[in-house]
Amino acid sequence: MNRFTLLVLLAALALLLSVASESAESAVLGVGSRHSCALKDDGTVWCWGSNRSSQSGGFTSLSRTAPGHMSMWGAVSLSVGSLHSCAVMVNATIRCWGSASVGQLGNGSFTTPPGPVPVNWISSASSVAAGGTHSCAVLTNGELYCWGLNNEGQLGVGNTNISSIPMQVAAVSDISAVATGYAHTCVLNSGGQVQCWGSNSWGQLGAGDMGGFSTSPLTVPLSGVVAITAGGAHSCALLSDGSVRCWGYNEYGQLGRAGSSSAVPVSVLGLYGVEQVSAGGLHTCARRSGGEVRCWGSNEDFQLVSETLSSTPIPTPVPELFGAREIAAGSQHSCAVMADATVSCWGNDYEGQLGRGLLGYAMTASEVAQLPAAQHVFAGGTHTCAALSDWMVLCWGDNRSGQLGVGSLVSNPFPSDGPLIGGVVHFAAGRDHSCAVRNSGAVSCWGANSYGQLGTGNFASSTLPVAVIGINTAARIYSGVNHNCALLQDGSARCWGSNLHGELGNGNLVSSSLPVAVQGLGGIEELALGLSHSCARSSSGAVHCWGSNRFLELGNGSTEPRSLLPVPVSNMSNTISLSSSHRHSCAAKTDGSAWCWGSNDNRQLGNGTNDPTVNPVQVANVSGAVQLAAGYEHSCARLGDGTVKCWGSNGVGQLGLGTLQAFPTAIEVQGLDQVVDLSSGGSHICATRVDGSVRCWGNGAQGALGNGNLGYASQPTTAIDFDISMFRDGFE
């Protein structure tokens, strides 16, 4: 491999893992190539930055400049790789997310999923390490398993065969820690001995030779090691005396001393009292006792926080950064968790990987935007629910069918404790029912059930959550008026409830109280459900719809009254967000444009007319759209600058303009900014802002706005102060 190729790879791939000894705390922070993740004390994982391979989560492939929840609960440790990440869960299983192009998620697939997926066979993990394109896990019995790309022997199994499932590294045992770089792996055993294998182009295996690769472990001549870390093409070890030794590639001084690359460990000069070390792409950082952070190596992207952009082998203090308790060095940026639990990052920020809401570079450590108190809000027909940052659910509004899930039929215009279920990772609100996905992959629903929309095999309504039968690998849940669909972890979908117009997509018109498979679709990233139709957005950006077409809601150029199976929507490609309502649907494209199709009698398609059309039409006055929310006879778009525009019917103030005047094209909602999530119910809309507050407007007749009133609001009104201390201490 030539020098240029290596530099390109190192700049494009994440190269973090600082894995502490068995007596140290699990890492709570990780940074990859161009994304970052943090593990909170409540077991939730939040990611931000590049999202081209779903590595930062959410409903879009666009970069996230602020943290977003990774749709799982109960994580106890975290590791961030190049384009993928993994977490050990409280039950000792492992979940991974992001790119699966070479099997690095360990679930037996090479297809990138829409969210975290369980690694096959692993049920007793103690730690996990995500590298460039491979991953490894240490089990509680000291065994090691690896999976993913193996072109240079980085799996350590004696061959170069790729594997999308975990393979035991039989040549090592009694392992206490593992670290993965771009194409090499190192382990630490309980006796303080280090072994490495994989690529050795620059001596990163530390065994005295340089060049080629090794498919089996080689011993590094070190003793007294308490922690290890692997970067792009270099490795480092923390010794019991607080000193650091590094080996491998050194063109930028990332080994902590001047000179050429080294195939044996060398001391980082002038560094002592170290408690943690993290090797990045072309630089290295260490946290000393007292929380001081020092970095050395490449500074081409300000990863050393020096305005001169000069690389240096001398460990240099990060200015104005004190009291760090955890550090992580990535490809071109670094982050630290501070004593007060805030996170600060510095370096390259061209894909939002610093989480500060901006793009560019940061020449000083910048605090990551506050993790929101309210992560998502879900507006149903006449009720609303919100998931807090710990994914506790609060609900308010109409409860005449038990859709608040609190065991009664008493409506409530104020937010209060929602359904008592733990580990909620995704939520959906229908007209008069609600559903939630739990971190186990199971789904629970509650409320009205006259069409079997609770998925229990019967038609009995319930004021408390009941389990949907046969769903245990759900990633997300979506609700229409009287039917639901679950997006499974393998990218397929199952639906249940009303099927009077073929909205379940299984080829018939028989409603079902049990989930049935949507036929002919795979690789689904997002679903959207209306009154009598359903739509899906695939990983390719294409959109398919099925069910009723009485109001042209299939958008496929046809006037046929229905389709019992999915059909492609005309000219819908490169989409990033999808939303459906009663009789129309809308989608945003990668170029920021918004498109709608279906009923247009109240100008909800936003093209300035009320003419019907058999194909999607572009919404006027919208650019930079990142999320769409279709309501009963109106539509809204969240833009990349955090503002919202709406169009269509406005009889109860659902356009948020302070008046009841309808608009046939998009117009900005007044007094609303910094919006990070948007949801539209029947005739009311709710937005989550970056500070975690929720603002709602439109029809509040049943208390759906959460402000204690039962009338409409023609401008956004605060639904709740999301102070968790006001509510229960946690899940049951």
XYZ file of C-alpha atoms in Angstrom, residues 119-550:
432
model
C -24.976 -9.547 16.556
C -25.496 -13.257 15.938
C -24.806 -15.742 18.733
C -23.206 -13.293 21.204
C -24.998 -13.478 24.563
C -22.226 -13.042 27.143
C -20.192 -10.064 25.928
C -18.086 -7.978 28.282
C -16.766 -5.473 25.694
C -16.848 -4.730 21.974
C -14.525 -2.894 19.563
C -15.587 -1.455 16.193
C -12.718 -0.823 13.779
C -12.342 0.348 10.213
C -14.375 -2.432 8.622
C -14.377 -5.162 11.251
C -15.488 -5.689 14.844
C -14.426 -7.852 17.791
C -16.003 -8.805 21.096
C -14.565 -10.111 24.370
C -16.800 -12.588 26.205
C -17.096 -12.890 29.953
C -15.058 -16.125 29.814
C -12.134 -14.347 28.126
C -12.803 -15.696 24.627
C -12.571 -13.404 21.599
C -14.829 -13.305 18.532
C -14.356 -11.125 15.427
C -16.321 -10.469 12.218
C -16.259 -8.305 9.088
C -13.576 -7.637 6.471
C -10.545 -9.936 6.710
C -8.424 -9.073 3.660
C -5.310 -8.582 5.806
C -6.063 -11.158 8.476
C -7.568 -8.665 10.919
C -10.028 -11.273 12.219
C -7.143 -13.393 13.517
C -8.637 -16.711 12.460
C -5.739 -17.934 10.307
C -7.187 -16.991 6.906
C -8.358 -13.966 4.904
C -11.998 -14.965 4.423
C -14.613 -12.301 5.079
C -17.250 -13.177 7.687
C -20.581 -11.495 8.457
C -20.983 -13.594 11.615
C -18.717 -13.801 14.672
C -15.713 -16.155 14.381
C -13.734 -17.294 17.427
C -10.087 -16.272 17.568
C -8.919 -19.599 18.945
C -5.238 -18.603 19.274
C -5.893 -16.212 22.200
C -7.532 -16.676 25.590
C -8.048 -14.967 28.936
C -8.596 -11.671 27.107
C -9.493 -8.586 29.124
C -9.551 -5.935 26.362
C -9.539 -5.637 22.572
C -8.720 -2.687 20.275
C -9.383 -2.500 16.530
C -7.720 -0.182 14.019
C -8.240 0.271 10.307
C -7.079 -3.236 9.426
C -5.393 -4.625 12.530
C -6.415 -5.876 15.950
C -4.697 -5.952 19.351
C -5.705 -7.694 22.563
C -4.643 -7.457 26.189
C -4.813 -10.503 28.444
C -5.226 -10.564 32.212
C -1.464 -10.958 32.637
C -0.747 -7.617 30.973
C 0.541 -9.156 27.714
C -0.353 -7.616 24.323
C -0.799 -9.514 21.046
C -1.658 -8.055 17.617
C -2.520 -9.321 14.122
C -3.698 -8.061 10.745
C -2.053 -5.377 8.599
C 1.593 -4.659 9.423
C 2.525 -2.230 6.628
C 3.971 0.246 9.124
C 4.842 -2.053 12.016
C 1.520 -1.562 13.781
C 1.654 -5.135 15.122
C 4.640 -4.154 17.271
C 6.455 -7.491 16.933
C 9.692 -6.176 15.381
C 8.948 -6.712 11.693
C 7.441 -4.237 9.226
C 5.441 -5.038 6.088
C 2.827 -7.555 4.981
C 0.241 -8.885 7.384
C -0.336 -11.693 9.848
C -3.488 -13.811 10.147
C -2.465 -15.044 13.580
C -1.474 -13.196 16.790
C 2.067 -11.853 17.292
C 3.393 -10.934 20.741
C 4.323 -7.307 21.463
C 7.424 -7.059 23.719
C 5.755 -5.211 26.605
C 4.816 -5.942 30.191
C 2.746 -4.184 32.817
C 0.148 -3.011 30.275
C -3.211 -1.918 31.696
C -4.961 -0.564 28.557
C -4.542 -0.604 24.773
C -5.768 1.443 21.814
C -5.487 1.008 18.050
C -5.416 3.844 15.520
C -5.326 3.806 11.748
C -1.862 2.294 11.375
C -0.435 2.728 14.846
C -1.124 1.300 18.283
C -0.478 2.437 21.848
C -0.402 0.893 25.312
C -0.867 2.468 28.736
C 1.463 1.013 31.353
C 0.824 0.636 35.057
C 3.298 3.428 35.855
C 1.246 5.972 33.879
C 3.566 6.072 30.871
C 2.582 5.375 27.251
C 4.276 3.258 24.568
C 3.298 3.466 20.866
C 4.347 1.674 17.670
C 3.536 1.720 13.941
C 3.104 4.613 11.481
C 4.792 7.874 12.561
C 4.985 10.306 9.646
C 3.077 12.923 11.659
C 4.630 12.174 15.039
C 1.641 10.192 16.294
C 3.977 7.866 18.227
C 4.936 10.767 20.472
C 8.515 11.145 19.269
C 10.267 12.385 16.150
C 11.628 9.936 13.615
C 10.477 7.171 11.341
C 7.811 4.545 11.881
C 8.628 1.875 14.450
C 7.851 -1.850 14.499
C 8.523 -2.010 18.253
C 7.030 0.054 21.104
C 8.694 3.404 21.829
C 8.075 5.750 24.751
C 5.975 8.870 24.292
C 8.425 11.495 25.476
C 7.582 13.860 28.304
C 4.281 12.218 29.167
C 3.470 10.795 32.590
C 0.527 10.390 34.956
C -1.678 9.116 32.127
C -5.021 7.491 32.940
C -6.355 6.951 29.406
C -4.937 6.991 25.865
C -6.828 7.039 22.558
C -5.249 6.586 19.115
C -6.929 8.318 16.185
C -6.251 8.372 12.466
C -3.011 10.336 12.400
C -2.944 11.678 15.943
C -3.129 10.433 19.535
C -4.590 11.906 22.731
C -4.064 11.112 26.398
C -5.961 12.043 29.550
C -3.766 12.676 32.563
C -4.714 12.567 36.238
C -6.701 15.681 37.060
C -8.436 15.639 33.682
C -5.834 17.416 31.547
C -5.888 16.325 27.876
C -2.791 16.276 25.655
C -2.660 15.401 21.962
C 0.134 14.877 19.422
C 0.611 13.963 15.762
C -1.236 15.451 12.780
C -2.884 18.845 13.161
C -4.094 19.314 9.587
C -7.705 19.514 10.794
C -7.024 21.269 14.128
C -7.253 17.949 15.958
C -4.490 19.227 18.269
C -6.388 22.522 18.772
C -3.462 24.619 17.540
C -4.028 27.513 15.137
C -0.700 26.902 13.395
C -1.875 23.640 11.810
C 1.625 22.313 12.515
C 1.954 18.643 13.338
C 4.102 17.785 16.354
C 5.332 14.671 18.178
C 5.215 16.596 21.470
C 2.135 15.960 23.653
C 0.422 19.358 23.634
C -2.267 20.415 26.149
C -5.708 21.087 24.660
C -6.338 24.733 25.629
C -9.130 25.604 28.039
C -10.132 21.981 28.518
C -9.992 20.898 32.137
C -11.558 18.101 34.146
C -12.051 15.579 31.328
C -13.191 12.153 32.476
C -13.174 10.389 29.070
C -11.513 11.066 25.714
C -11.849 9.678 22.198
C -9.678 10.402 19.153
C -11.138 9.853 15.686
C -9.946 10.230 12.130
C -9.896 14.038 12.010
C -11.504 15.131 15.263
C -11.523 14.353 18.965
C -13.997 14.613 21.835
C -13.950 14.600 25.623
C -16.587 13.959 28.288
C -16.200 16.550 31.026
C -16.720 16.223 34.762
C -20.185 17.790 34.478
C -21.180 15.169 31.852
C -21.108 17.665 28.973
C -19.230 16.691 25.822
C -16.735 18.914 23.995
C -15.238 18.227 20.556
C -12.666 19.849 18.273
C -11.165 19.435 14.801
C -12.892 18.710 11.495
C -16.620 19.464 11.517
C -17.562 19.340 7.849
C -20.241 16.694 8.453
C -21.409 17.833 11.873
C -19.246 15.388 13.810
C -18.560 17.967 16.535
C -22.286 18.196 17.308
C -22.299 21.980 17.759
C -24.914 22.760 15.113
C -22.363 24.198 12.669
C -20.161 22.957 9.837
C -16.464 23.691 9.221
C -13.577 23.468 11.687
C -13.336 24.112 15.416
C -9.987 25.470 16.566
C -11.103 25.313 20.191
C -12.957 22.645 22.128
C -16.680 23.303 21.513
C -19.500 21.920 23.613
C -21.801 19.468 21.859
C -25.353 20.775 21.540
C -27.436 19.811 24.555
C -28.976 16.366 24.372
C -32.681 17.175 24.051
C -35.079 16.438 26.870
C -37.786 15.536 24.378
C -36.424 13.378 21.586
C -39.535 12.893 19.445
C -43.152 13.961 19.570
C -45.941 11.894 18.006
C -49.282 13.482 17.128
C -52.291 11.187 16.755
C -55.827 11.993 15.706
C -56.736 13.981 18.818
C -53.993 12.963 21.218
C -50.244 13.437 21.462
C -47.344 11.583 23.067
C -43.706 12.533 23.512
C -40.645 10.451 24.291
C -38.196 12.083 26.667
C -34.439 11.781 26.414
C -34.516 8.612 28.516
C -37.407 7.376 26.347
C -39.941 7.671 29.102
C -43.281 8.386 27.394
C -45.671 11.211 28.312
C -49.107 11.554 26.698
C -51.960 14.047 26.657
C -55.265 14.780 24.927
C -58.198 12.559 23.948
C -58.453 9.253 25.842
C -61.987 8.115 25.032
C -60.611 4.947 23.458
C -57.777 4.449 25.940
C -55.171 5.780 23.501
C -53.134 7.368 26.311
C -52.414 3.880 27.670
C -52.880 4.748 31.330
C -55.564 2.214 32.286
C -58.525 4.600 32.149
C -60.746 6.465 29.669
C -60.183 9.897 31.226
C -58.869 12.510 28.786
C -56.147 14.884 29.981
C -55.201 18.271 28.488
C -51.913 18.235 30.400
C -48.913 15.961 29.722
C -48.697 13.179 32.288
C -47.268 9.719 32.744
C -47.909 7.666 29.649
C -47.998 3.888 29.311
C -45.893 2.094 31.911
C -43.546 0.270 29.564
C -39.776 0.386 29.709
C -37.132 0.579 27.011
C -39.228 2.386 24.394
C -37.120 3.046 21.289
C -39.814 4.134 18.815
C -43.405 5.241 19.046
C -46.448 5.872 16.826
C -49.841 7.472 17.351
C -52.886 6.578 15.234
C -56.322 8.177 15.245
C -57.410 6.607 18.530
C -54.688 4.092 19.333
C -50.930 4.109 19.976
C -48.023 1.682 19.619
C -44.424 1.451 20.813
C -41.326 -0.593 19.960
C -39.254 -1.733 22.922
C -35.495 -2.278 22.912
C -36.112 -6.050 22.738
C -37.730 -5.629 19.301
C -41.208 -6.419 20.638
C -44.184 -4.123 19.946
C -47.005 -3.109 22.285
C -50.219 -1.261 21.339
C -53.214 0.151 23.201
C -56.491 1.989 22.559
C -59.222 1.262 20.000
C -59.195 -2.137 18.312
C -62.322 -2.383 16.157
C -60.202 -3.248 13.089
C -57.641 -5.381 14.925
C -55.125 -2.519 15.027
C -53.711 -3.698 18.374
C -52.373 -6.869 16.715
C -53.504 -9.196 19.485
C -55.452 -11.684 17.404
C -58.793 -10.292 18.630
C -60.828 -7.087 18.417
C -60.981 -6.109 22.103
C -59.853 -2.569 22.912
C -57.375 -1.998 25.736
C -56.560 0.974 27.950
C -53.183 -0.580 28.778
C -50.378 -1.788 26.479
C -50.823 -5.282 25.050
C -48.220 -7.236 23.085
C -48.498 -7.491 19.313
C -48.312 -11.188 18.467
C -45.415 -12.443 16.373
C -43.273 -9.275 16.273
C -39.916 -9.536 18.076
C -37.419 -7.885 15.706
C -39.055 -4.510 15.105
C -36.904 -1.434 14.580
C -39.693 1.145 14.169
C -43.470 1.361 14.290
C -45.874 3.425 12.161
C -49.606 4.040 12.673
C -52.305 5.034 10.218
C -55.884 5.841 11.086
C -56.902 2.223 11.692
C -53.848 0.133 10.823
C -50.191 -0.205 11.807
C -46.979 -1.409 10.215
C -43.738 -2.456 11.859
C -40.413 -1.991 10.090
C -38.315 -5.009 11.023
C -34.565 -5.050 11.527
C -34.044 -6.906 8.245
C -35.699 -4.084 6.261
C -39.016 -5.883 5.680
C -42.424 -4.770 6.954
C -45.426 -6.397 8.632
C -48.836 -4.721 8.954
C -52.109 -5.349 10.789
C -55.546 -3.766 11.281
C -57.918 -2.404 8.644
C -57.450 -3.742 5.124
C -60.664 -2.565 3.470
C -58.700 -1.014 0.602
C -55.562 -3.183 0.594
C -53.577 -0.984 2.952
C -51.829 -4.006 4.530
C -50.079 -4.755 1.215
C -50.483 -8.522 1.357
C -52.550 -8.970 -1.792
C -56.096 -9.209 -0.359
C -58.854 -7.093 1.242
C -59.208 -8.997 4.524
C -58.530 -7.002 7.669
C -56.189 -8.773 10.071
C -55.795 -8.650 13.844
C -52.410 -10.349 13.414
C -49.372 -8.988 11.534
C -49.058 -9.982 7.871
C -46.045 -9.470 5.605
C -46.019 -6.671 3.029
C -45.320 -8.423 -0.253
C -42.522 -7.636 -2.694
C -40.592 -5.031 -0.700
C -37.217 -5.158 1.062
C -34.537 -2.727 2.128
C -37.168 -0.426 3.645
C -35.882 2.568 5.629
C -39.142 4.348 6.462
C -42.896 3.786 6.315
C -45.810 6.239 6.203
C -49.465 5.316 6.758
C -52.653 7.215 5.878
C -56.354 6.505 6.148
C -56.546 3.713 3.570
C -53.117 3.646 1.985
C -49.528 2.987 3.010
C -46.149 3.989 1.593
C -42.534 2.897 2.050
C -39.181 4.555 1.345
C -36.362 2.173 0.474
C -32.622 2.520 1.001
C -32.295 3.491 -2.667
C -34.525 6.520 -2.088
C -37.428 5.091 -4.114
C -41.012 5.211 -2.783
C -43.737 2.569 -3.142
C -47.386 2.870 -2.070
C -50.340 0.484 -1.833
C -54.013 0.465 -0.843
C -56.657 3.012 -1.821
C -56.209 5.202 -4.900
C -59.637 6.887 -4.860
